[in-house]
mmCIF file of C-alpha atoms and ligand atoms in Angstrom:
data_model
loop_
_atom_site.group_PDB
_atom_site.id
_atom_site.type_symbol
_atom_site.label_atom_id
_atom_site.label_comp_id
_atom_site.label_asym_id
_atom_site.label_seq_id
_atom_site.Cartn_x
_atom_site.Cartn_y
_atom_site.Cartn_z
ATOM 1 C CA UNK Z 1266 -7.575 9.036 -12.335
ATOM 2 C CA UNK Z 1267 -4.946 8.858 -9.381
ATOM 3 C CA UNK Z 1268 -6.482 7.043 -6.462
ATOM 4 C CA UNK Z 1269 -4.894 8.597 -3.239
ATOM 5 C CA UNK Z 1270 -5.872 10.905 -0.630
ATOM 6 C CA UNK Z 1271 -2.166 11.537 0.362
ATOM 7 C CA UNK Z 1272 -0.672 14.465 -1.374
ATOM 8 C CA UNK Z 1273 3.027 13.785 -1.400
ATOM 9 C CA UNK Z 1274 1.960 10.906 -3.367
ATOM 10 C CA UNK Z 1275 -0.089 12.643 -5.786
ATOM 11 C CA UNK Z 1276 2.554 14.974 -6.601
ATOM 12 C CA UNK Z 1277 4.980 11.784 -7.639
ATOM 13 C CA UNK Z 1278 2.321 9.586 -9.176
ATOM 14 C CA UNK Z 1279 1.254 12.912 -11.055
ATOM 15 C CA UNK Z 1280 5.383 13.609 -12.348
ATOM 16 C CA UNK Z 1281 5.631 10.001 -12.714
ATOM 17 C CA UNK Z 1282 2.801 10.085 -15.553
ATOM 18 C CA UNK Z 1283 3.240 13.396 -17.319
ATOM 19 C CA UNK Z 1284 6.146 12.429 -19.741
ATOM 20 C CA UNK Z 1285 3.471 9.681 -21.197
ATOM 21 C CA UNK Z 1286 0.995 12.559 -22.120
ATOM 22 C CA UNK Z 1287 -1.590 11.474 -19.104
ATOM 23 C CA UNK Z 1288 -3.316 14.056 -17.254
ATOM 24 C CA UNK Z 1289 -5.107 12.638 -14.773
ATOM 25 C CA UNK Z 1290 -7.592 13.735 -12.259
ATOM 26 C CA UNK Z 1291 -7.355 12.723 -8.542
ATOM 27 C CA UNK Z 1292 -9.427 11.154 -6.175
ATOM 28 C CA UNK Z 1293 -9.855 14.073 -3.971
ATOM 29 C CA UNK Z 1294 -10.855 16.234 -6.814
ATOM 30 C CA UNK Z 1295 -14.085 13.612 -7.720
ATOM 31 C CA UNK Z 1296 -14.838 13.828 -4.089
ATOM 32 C CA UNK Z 1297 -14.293 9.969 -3.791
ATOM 33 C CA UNK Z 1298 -14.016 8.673 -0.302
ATOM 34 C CA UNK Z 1299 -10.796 6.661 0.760
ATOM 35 C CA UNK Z 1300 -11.902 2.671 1.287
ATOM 36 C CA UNK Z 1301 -11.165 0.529 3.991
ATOM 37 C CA UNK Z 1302 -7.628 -1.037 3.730
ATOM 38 C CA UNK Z 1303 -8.048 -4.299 4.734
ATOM 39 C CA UNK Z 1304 -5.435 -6.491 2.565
ATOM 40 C CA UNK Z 1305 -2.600 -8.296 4.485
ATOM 41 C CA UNK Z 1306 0.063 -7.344 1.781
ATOM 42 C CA UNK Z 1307 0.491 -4.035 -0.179
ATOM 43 C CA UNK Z 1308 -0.514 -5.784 -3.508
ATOM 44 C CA UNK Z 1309 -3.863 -6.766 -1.699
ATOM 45 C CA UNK Z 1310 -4.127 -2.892 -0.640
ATOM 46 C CA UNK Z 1311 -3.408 -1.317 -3.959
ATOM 47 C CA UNK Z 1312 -6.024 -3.544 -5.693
ATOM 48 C CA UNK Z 1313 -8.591 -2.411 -3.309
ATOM 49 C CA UNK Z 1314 -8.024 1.277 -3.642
ATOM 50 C CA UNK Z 1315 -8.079 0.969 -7.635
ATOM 51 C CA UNK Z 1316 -10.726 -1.658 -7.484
ATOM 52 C CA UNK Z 1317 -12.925 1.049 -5.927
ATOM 53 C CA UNK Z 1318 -11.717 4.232 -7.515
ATOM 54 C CA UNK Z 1319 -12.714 2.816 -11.245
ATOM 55 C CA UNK Z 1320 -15.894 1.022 -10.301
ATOM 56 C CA UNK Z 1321 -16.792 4.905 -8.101
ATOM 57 C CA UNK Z 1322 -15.280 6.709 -11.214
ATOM 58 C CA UNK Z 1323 -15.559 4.869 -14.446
ATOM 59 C CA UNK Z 1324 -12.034 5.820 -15.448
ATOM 60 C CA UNK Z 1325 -9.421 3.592 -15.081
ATOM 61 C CA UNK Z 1326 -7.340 4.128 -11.827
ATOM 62 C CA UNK Z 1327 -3.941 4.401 -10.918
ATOM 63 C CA UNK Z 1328 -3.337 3.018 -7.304
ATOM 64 C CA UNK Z 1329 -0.319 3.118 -5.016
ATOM 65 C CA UNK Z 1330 0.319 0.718 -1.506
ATOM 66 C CA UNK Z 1331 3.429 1.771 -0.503
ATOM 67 C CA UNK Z 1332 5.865 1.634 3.365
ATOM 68 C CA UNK Z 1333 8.693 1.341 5.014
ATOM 69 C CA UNK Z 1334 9.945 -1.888 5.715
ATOM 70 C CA UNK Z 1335 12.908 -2.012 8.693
ATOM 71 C CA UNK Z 1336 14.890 -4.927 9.397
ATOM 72 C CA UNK Z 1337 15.377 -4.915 12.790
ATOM 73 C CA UNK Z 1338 11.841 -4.303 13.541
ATOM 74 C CA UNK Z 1339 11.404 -7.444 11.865
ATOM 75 C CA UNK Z 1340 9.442 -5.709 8.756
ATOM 76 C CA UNK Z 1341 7.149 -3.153 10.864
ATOM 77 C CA UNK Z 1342 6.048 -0.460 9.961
ATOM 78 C CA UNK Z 1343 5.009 -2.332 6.854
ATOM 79 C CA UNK Z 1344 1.717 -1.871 5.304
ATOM 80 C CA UNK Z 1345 0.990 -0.301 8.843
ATOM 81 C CA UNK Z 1346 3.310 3.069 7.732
ATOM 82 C CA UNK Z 1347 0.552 5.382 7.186
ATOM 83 C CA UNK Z 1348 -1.141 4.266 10.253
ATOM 84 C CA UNK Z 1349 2.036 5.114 12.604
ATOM 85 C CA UNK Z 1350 2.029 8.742 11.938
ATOM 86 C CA UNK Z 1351 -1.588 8.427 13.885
ATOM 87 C CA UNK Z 1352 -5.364 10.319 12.728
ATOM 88 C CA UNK Z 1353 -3.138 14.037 12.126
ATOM 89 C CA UNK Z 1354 -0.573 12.144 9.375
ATOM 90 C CA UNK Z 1355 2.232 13.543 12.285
ATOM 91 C CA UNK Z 1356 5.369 11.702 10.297
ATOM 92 C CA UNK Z 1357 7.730 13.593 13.163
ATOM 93 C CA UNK Z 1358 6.042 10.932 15.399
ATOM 94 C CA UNK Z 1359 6.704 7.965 13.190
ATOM 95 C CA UNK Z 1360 10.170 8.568 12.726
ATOM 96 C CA UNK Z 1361 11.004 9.114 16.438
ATOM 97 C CA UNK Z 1362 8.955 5.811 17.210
ATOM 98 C CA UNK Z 1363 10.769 3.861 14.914
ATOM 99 C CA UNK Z 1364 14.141 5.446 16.340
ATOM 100 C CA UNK Z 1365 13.287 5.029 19.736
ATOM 101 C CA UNK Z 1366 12.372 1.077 18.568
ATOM 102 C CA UNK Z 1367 15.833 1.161 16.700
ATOM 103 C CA UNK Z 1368 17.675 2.401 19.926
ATOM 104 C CA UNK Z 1369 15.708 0.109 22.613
ATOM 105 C CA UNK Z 1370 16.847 -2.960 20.089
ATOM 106 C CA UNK Z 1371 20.608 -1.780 20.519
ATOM 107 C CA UNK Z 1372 20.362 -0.667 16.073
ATOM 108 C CA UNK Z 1373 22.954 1.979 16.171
ATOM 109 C CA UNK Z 1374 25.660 1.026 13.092
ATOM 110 C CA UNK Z 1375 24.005 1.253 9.355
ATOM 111 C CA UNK Z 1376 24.278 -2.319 9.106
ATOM 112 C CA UNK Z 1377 22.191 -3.002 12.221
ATOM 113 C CA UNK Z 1378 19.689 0.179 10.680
ATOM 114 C CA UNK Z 1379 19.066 -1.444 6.778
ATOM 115 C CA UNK Z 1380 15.427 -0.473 5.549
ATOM 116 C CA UNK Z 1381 13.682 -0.648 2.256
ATOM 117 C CA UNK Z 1382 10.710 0.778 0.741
ATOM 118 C CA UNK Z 1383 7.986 -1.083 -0.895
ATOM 119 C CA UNK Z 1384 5.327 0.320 -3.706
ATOM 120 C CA UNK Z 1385 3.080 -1.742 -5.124
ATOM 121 C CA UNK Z 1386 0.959 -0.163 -7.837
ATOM 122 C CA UNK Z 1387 -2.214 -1.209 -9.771
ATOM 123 C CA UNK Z 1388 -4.360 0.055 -12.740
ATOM 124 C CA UNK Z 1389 -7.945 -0.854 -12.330
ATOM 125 C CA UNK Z 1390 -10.269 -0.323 -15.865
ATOM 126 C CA UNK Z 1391 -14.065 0.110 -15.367
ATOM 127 C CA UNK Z 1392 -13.915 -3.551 -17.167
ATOM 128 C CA UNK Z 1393 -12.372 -5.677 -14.404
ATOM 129 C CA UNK Z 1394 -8.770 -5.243 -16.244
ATOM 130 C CA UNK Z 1395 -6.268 -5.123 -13.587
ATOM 131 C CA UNK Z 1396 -2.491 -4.505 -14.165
ATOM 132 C CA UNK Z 1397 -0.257 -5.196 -11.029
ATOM 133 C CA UNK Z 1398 3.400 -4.310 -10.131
ATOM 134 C CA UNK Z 1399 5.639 -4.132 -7.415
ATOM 135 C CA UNK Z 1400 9.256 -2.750 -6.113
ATOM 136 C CA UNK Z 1401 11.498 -1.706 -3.874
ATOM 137 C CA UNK Z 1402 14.133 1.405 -2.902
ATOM 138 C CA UNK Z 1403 16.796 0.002 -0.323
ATOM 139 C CA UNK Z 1404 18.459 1.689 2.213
ATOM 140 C CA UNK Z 1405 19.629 3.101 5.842
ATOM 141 C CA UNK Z 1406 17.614 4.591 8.492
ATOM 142 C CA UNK Z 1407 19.150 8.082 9.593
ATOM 143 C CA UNK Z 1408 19.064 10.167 12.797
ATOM 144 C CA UNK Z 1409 18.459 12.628 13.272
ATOM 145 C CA UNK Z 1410 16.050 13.316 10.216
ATOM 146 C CA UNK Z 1411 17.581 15.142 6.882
ATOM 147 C CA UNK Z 1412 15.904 17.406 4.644
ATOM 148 C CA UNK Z 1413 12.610 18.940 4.427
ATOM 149 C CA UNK Z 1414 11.430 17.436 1.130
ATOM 150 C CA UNK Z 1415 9.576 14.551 0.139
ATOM 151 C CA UNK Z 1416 6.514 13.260 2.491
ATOM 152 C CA UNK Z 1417 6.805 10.653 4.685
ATOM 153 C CA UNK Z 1418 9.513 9.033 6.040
ATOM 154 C CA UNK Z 1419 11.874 10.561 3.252
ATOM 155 C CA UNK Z 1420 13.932 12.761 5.981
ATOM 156 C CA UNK Z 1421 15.087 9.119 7.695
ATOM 157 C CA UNK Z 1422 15.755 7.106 4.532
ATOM 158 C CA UNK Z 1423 19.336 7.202 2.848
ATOM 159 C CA UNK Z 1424 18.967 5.004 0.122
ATOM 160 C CA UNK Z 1425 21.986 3.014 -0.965
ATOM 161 C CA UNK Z 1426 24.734 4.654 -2.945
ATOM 162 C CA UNK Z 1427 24.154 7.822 -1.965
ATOM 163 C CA UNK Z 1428 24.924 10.483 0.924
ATOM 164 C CA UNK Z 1429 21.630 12.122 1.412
ATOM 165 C CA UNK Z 1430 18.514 11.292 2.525
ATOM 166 C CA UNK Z 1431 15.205 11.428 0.234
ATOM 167 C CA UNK Z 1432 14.237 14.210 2.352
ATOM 168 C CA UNK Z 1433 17.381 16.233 0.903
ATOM 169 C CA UNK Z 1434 16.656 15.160 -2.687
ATOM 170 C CA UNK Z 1435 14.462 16.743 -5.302
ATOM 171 C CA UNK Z 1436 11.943 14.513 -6.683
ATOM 172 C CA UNK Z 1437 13.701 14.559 -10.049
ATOM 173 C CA UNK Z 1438 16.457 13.230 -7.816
ATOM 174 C CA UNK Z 1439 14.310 10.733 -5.912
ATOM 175 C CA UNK Z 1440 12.902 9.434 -8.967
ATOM 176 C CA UNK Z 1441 16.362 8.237 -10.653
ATOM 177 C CA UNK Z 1442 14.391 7.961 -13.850
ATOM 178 C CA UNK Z 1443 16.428 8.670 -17.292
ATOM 179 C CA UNK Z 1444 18.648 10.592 -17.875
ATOM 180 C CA UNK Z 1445 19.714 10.879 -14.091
ATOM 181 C CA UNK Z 1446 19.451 6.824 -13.831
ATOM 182 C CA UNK Z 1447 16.999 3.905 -14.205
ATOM 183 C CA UNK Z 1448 14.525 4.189 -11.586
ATOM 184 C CA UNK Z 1449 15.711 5.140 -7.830
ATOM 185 C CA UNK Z 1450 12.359 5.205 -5.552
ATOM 186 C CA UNK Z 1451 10.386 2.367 -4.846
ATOM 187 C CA UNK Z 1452 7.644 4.389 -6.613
ATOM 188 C CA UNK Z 1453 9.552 5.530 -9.825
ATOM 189 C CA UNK Z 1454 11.013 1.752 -10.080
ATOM 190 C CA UNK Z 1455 7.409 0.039 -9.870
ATOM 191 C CA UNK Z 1456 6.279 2.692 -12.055
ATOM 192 C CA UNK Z 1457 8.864 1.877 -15.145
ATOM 193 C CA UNK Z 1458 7.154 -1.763 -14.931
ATOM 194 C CA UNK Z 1459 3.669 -0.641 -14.718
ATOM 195 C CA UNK Z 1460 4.418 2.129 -18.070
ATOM 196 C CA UNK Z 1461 6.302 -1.334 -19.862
ATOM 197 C CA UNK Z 1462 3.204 -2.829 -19.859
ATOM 198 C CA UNK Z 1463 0.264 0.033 -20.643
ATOM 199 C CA UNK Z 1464 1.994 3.201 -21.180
ATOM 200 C CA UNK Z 1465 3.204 4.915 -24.588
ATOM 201 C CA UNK Z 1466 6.755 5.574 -24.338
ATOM 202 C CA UNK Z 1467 7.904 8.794 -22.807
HETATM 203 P P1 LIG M 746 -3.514 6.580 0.072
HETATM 204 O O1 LIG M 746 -3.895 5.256 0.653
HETATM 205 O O2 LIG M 746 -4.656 7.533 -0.040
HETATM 206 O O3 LIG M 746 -2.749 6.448 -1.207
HETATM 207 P P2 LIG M 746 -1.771 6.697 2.381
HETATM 208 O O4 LIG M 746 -0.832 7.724 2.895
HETATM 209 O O5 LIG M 746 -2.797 6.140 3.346
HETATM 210 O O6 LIG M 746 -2.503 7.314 1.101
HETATM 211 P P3 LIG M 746 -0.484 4.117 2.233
HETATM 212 O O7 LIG M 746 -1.570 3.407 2.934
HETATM 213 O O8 LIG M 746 0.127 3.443 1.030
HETATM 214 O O9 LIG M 746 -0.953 5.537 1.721
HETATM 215 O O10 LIG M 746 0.629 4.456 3.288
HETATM 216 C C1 LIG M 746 1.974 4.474 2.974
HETATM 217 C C2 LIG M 746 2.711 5.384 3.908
HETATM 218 O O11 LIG M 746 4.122 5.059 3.785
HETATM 219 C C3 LIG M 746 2.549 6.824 3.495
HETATM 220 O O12 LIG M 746 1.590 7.483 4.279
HETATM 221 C C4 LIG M 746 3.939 7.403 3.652
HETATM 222 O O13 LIG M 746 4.072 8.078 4.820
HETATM 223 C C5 LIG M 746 4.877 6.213 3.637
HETATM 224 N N1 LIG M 746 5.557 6.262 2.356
HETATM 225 C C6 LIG M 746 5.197 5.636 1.201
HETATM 226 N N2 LIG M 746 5.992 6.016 0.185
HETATM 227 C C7 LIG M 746 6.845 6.911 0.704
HETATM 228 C C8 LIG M 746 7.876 7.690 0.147
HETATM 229 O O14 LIG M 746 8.156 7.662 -1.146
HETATM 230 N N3 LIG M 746 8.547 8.491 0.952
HETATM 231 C C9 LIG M 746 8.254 8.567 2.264
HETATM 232 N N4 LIG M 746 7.286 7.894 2.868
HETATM 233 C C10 LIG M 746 6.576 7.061 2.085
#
């Protein structure tokens, strides 16, 4: 089963895992409520959120911590991102706080604006069996925001070697995953790791 309550996520985790013949079920579908995210790193957050989806479940669970991680805000939003876009999920607001936070710290070239995304993802079995991995997507903050796909933060994040914001990519695009590449998101690139060690190949 996929442990998240955020859909954008879903939709990747699900795309991410269809190649290996895995259908999964989500969390939302069993009705299972989201736990407490009390970890101090995003490794500590995805364990929790497996942890409890299998033991709730009895399937094993496929858990993603993910954020955005600027520079010159000396790492926030961090494994605060979700929390920034406030109780409606209002990413508009997010974006414009981190700009305004970007401006008021004089950030204006793309050096000055470097950002990188973080996923950490973890497998949780029923029996206590935990795999763990983590990586990251690197980039530049953007402004105004570009593109209306994705979730998130996508819109703002141009990640390196490209033009265009995930916002303006497809998720085929996003993911950079063979034949288009070897892993582009911070999602599709912890993902190759985490299908290394308990997937069948695609
Ligand atoms: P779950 O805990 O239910 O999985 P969540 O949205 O609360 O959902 P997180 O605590 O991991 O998940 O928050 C990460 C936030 O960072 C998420 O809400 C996104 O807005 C943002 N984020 C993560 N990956 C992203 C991506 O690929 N593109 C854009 N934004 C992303």
């Amino acid at each position: 089963m996929i442990a998240t309550h955020n859909p954008g996520k879903l939709a990747e985790m699900r795309e991410l895992l269809a190649p290996h013949g895995v259908e999964p079920v989500s969390a939302g579908e069993l009705g299972l409520s989201e736990p407490e995210e009390t970890g101090d790193s995003f490794r500590a957050n995805a364990k929790i959120k497996a942890v409890a989806a299998a033991m709730a479940a009895q399937l094993p669970a496929f858990a993603d911590d993910s954020g955005l991680v600027v520079d010159a805000l000396d790492g926030a939003p961090g494994i605060l991102s979700a929390r920034w876009a406030g109780p409606t999920k209002d990413f508009t607001v997010a974006m414009t706080r981190i700009e305004r936070l970007l401006q008021e710290r004089g950030a204006t070239t793309p050096e000055q604006r470097k950002a990188h995304f973080v996923s950490a993802l973890c497998v949780a079995w029923p029996d206590d069996h935990l795999e763990e991995v983590e990586a990251r997507a690197d980039g530049t903050l953007v402004w105004p925001p570009r593109g209306v796909a994705g979730f998130g933060y996508d819109p703002m994040f141009m990640p390196d070697g490209f033009a265009r914001t995930f916002g303006e990519m497809t998720s085929i695009e996003k993911h950079g995953l063979p034949p288009l590449g070897l892993g582009l998101s911070h999602r599709a690139r912890a993902f190759v790791k985490l299908a290394e060690i308990c997937l069948a190949p695609r």
